[in-house]
Structures are given as C-alpha cells and as structure tokens.
Short mmCIF file of C-alpha atoms and ligand atoms in Angstrom, two decimals:
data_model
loop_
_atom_site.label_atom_id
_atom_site.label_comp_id
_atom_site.label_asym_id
_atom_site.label_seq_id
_atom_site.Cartn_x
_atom_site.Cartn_y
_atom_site.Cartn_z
CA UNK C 5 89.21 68.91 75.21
CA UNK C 6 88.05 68.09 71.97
CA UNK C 7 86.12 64.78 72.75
CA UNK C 8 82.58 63.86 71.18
CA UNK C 9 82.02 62.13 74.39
CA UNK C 10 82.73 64.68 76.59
CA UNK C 11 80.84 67.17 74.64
CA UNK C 12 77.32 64.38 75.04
CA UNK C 13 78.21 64.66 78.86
CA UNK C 14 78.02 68.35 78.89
CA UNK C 15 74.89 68.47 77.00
CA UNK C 16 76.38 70.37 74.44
CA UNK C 17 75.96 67.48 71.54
CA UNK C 18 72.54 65.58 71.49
CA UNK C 19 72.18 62.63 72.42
CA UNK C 20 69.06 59.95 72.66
CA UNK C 21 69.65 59.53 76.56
CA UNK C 22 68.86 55.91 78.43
CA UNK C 23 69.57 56.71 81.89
CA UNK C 24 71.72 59.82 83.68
CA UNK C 25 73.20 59.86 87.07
CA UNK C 26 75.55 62.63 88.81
CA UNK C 27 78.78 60.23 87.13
CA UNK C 28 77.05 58.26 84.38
CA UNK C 29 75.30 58.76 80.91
CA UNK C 30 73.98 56.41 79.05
CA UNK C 31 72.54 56.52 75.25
CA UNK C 32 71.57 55.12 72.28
CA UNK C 33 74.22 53.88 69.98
CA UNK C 34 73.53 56.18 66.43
CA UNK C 35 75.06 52.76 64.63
CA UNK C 36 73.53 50.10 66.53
CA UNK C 37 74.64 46.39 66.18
CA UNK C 38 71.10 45.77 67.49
CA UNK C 39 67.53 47.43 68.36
CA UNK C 40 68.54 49.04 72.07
CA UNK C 41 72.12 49.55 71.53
CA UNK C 42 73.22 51.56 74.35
CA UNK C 43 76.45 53.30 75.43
CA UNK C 44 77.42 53.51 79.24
CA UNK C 45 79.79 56.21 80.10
CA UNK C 46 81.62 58.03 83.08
CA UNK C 47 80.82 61.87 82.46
CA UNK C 48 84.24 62.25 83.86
CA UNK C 49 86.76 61.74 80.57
CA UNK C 50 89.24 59.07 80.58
CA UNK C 51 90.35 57.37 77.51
CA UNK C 52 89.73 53.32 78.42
CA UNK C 53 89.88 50.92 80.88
CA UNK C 54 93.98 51.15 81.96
CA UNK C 55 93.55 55.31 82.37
CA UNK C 56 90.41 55.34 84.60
CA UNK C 57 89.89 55.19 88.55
CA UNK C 58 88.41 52.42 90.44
CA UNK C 59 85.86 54.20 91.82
CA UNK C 60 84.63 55.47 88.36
CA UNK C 61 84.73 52.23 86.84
CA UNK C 62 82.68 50.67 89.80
CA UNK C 63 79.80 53.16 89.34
CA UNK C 64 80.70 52.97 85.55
CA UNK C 65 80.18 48.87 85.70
CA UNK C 66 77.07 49.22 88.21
CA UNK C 67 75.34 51.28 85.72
CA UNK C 68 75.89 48.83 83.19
CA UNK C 69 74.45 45.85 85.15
CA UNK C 70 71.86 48.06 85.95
CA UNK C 71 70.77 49.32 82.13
CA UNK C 72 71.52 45.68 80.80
CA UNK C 73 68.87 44.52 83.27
CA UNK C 74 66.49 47.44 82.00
CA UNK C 75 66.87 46.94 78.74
CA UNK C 76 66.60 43.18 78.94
CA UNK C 77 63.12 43.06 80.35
CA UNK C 78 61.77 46.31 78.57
CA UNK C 79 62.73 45.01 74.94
CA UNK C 80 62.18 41.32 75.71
CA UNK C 81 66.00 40.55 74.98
CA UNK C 82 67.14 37.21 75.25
CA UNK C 83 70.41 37.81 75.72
CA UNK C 84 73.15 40.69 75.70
CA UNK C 85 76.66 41.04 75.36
CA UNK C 86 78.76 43.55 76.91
CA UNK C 87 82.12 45.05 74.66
CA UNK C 88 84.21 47.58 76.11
CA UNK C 89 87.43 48.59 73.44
CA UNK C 90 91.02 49.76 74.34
CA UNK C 91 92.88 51.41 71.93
CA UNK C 92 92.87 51.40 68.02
CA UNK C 93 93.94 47.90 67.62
CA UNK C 94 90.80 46.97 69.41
CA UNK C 95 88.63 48.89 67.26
CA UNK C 96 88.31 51.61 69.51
CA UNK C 97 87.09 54.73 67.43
CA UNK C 98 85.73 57.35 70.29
CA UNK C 99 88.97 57.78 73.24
CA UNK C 100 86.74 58.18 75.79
CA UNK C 101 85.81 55.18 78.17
CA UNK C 102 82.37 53.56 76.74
CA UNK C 103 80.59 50.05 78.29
CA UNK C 104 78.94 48.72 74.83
CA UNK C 105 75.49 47.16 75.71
CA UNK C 106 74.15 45.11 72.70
CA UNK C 107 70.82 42.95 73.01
CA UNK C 108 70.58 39.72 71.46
CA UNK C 109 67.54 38.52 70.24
CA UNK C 110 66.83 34.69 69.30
CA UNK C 111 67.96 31.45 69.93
CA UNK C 112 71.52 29.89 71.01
CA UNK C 113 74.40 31.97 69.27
CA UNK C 114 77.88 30.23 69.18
CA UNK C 115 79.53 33.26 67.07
CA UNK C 116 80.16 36.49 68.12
CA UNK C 117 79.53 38.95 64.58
CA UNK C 118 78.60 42.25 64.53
CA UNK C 119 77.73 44.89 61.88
CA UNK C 120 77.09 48.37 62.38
CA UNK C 121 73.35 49.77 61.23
CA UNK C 122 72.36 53.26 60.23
CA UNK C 123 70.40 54.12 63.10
CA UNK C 124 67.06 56.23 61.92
CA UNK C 125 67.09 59.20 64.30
CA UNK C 126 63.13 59.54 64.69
CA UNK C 127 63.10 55.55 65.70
CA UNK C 128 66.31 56.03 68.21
CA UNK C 129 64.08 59.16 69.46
CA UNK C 130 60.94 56.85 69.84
CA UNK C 131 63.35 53.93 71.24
CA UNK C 132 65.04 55.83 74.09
CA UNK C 133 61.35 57.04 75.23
CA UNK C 134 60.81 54.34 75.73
CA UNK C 135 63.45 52.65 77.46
CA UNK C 136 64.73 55.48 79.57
CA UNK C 137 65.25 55.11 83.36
CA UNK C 138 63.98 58.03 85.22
CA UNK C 139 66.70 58.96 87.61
P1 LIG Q 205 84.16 52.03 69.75
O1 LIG Q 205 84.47 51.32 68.46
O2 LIG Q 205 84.11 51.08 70.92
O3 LIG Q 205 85.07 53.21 70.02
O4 LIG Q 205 82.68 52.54 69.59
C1 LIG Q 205 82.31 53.87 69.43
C2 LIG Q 205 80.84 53.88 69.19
O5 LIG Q 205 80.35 55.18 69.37
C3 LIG Q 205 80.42 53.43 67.78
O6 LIG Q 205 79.58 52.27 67.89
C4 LIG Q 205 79.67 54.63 67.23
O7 LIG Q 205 78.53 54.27 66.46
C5 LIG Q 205 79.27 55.37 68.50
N1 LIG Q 205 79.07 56.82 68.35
C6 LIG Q 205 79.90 57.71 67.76
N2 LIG Q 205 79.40 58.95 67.84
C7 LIG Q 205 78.22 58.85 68.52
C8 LIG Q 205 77.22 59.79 68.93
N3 LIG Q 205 77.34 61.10 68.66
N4 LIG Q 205 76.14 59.32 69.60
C9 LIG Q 205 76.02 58.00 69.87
N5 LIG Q 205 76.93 57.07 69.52
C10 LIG Q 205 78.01 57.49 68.84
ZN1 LIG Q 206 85.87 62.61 76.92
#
C-alpha cells in the first residue's frame, strides 16, 4: 500500500521518533503548529476514526494521554490540544489514522488558530532526543 504512514511504521521512511510500542509510533510533526508537535499513530493502517477497531483506537488513545503527559512536563507546556481529522473536508491530508498532539504555550487562549511551520530537521532531530520515551 502506498501510504507515507505506513511506510514511517515500517521503518522504511525516517522519521524523528517520540515514543514506539509493539502497536504505536509516535513522531515529530515535520510542519509543526508548535515546538513538540507530535503525531500518534496505530502501526496497523486504517484510514480515520470510522475505519479503525476498538481495540486499536484504545491503545491508539492511551498512547496519546500518555505522550501528551510527557511532553507536557518535559517542554514545560501549558496547555495542549488534541486534533484528530476525517476525511478531506476535515483537512485530512495523510489517509492513515493520526492523534495530532500540539502544545500550547502561554496564557488563556479563547481561539483555536493554527499555522503550519517549516520544521528545521537538525532542531526536530535535537527535539525528539530529547523528548523521547524509552520503551
Ligand atoms: P492531517 O491534515 O491531519 O492529515 O495532518 C497530516 C500531518 O502529517 C501534517 O501536519 C503534516 O505536516 C504531517 N506529515 C506529513 N508527512 C510527514 C512526515 N513524513 N513526517 C512527519 N509528519 C508528516
Ligand atoms: Zn497506512
């Protein structure tokens, strides 16, 4: 199957890796919204949130409470919100299930806004050093 996704699960596409279970990846964002922007996927391919099993999405969601948590007290986040996209409409680019984790730093935010960065690959290599979980 041609999926980038997939292809990061398999190892056969780098990625700057967070954490890594037996069903789970997670990695940097390359386009962060914010410094720590992580991705939380099942290795197991399923296009979004209708398509995939319960028992996949519960480790999938576990996995994100658990790297929110990390990444909230390693980069001194104040906050974090989680986005999860179905389908084109949505703004869903990459058809292959993906937990968005996005730190928020600063005081009280009322709006939700977003903009995509050009992530520098020797900072998102420094970054995921030092954030990752060691399985
Ligand atoms: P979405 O709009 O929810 O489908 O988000 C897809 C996300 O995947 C975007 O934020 C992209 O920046 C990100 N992305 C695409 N390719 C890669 C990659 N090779 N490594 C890390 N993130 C990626
Ligand atoms: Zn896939």
């Amino acid at each position: 199957m041609n999926c980038i996704f997939c292809k990061i699960a398999a190892g056969e596409i780098p990625s700057f890796k967070v954490y890594e279970d037996d069903l789970v990846l997670a990695y940097l964002d390359i386009n962060p919204f914010a410094k720590g922007h992580t991705l939380v996927i099942p290795k197991k391919h399923s296009e979004g949130l209708l398509d995939t099993d319960d028992e996949t999405l519960a480790a999938v969601i576990q996995r994100v409470k658990k790297v929110a948590a990390h990444l909230k007290a390693k980069l001194g986040a104040d906050g974090f919100n989680i986005l999860q996209n179905n389908g084109e409409a949505a703004g869903q680019t990459v058809k292959h299930l993906h937990f968005h984790i996005v730190p928020r730093f600063g005081g009280a935010s009322t709006e939700i806004a977003f903009a995509n960065g050009k992530g520098d690959f020797g900072e998102l290599e420094k970054l995921a050093a030092q954030i990752r979980i060691q399985g």
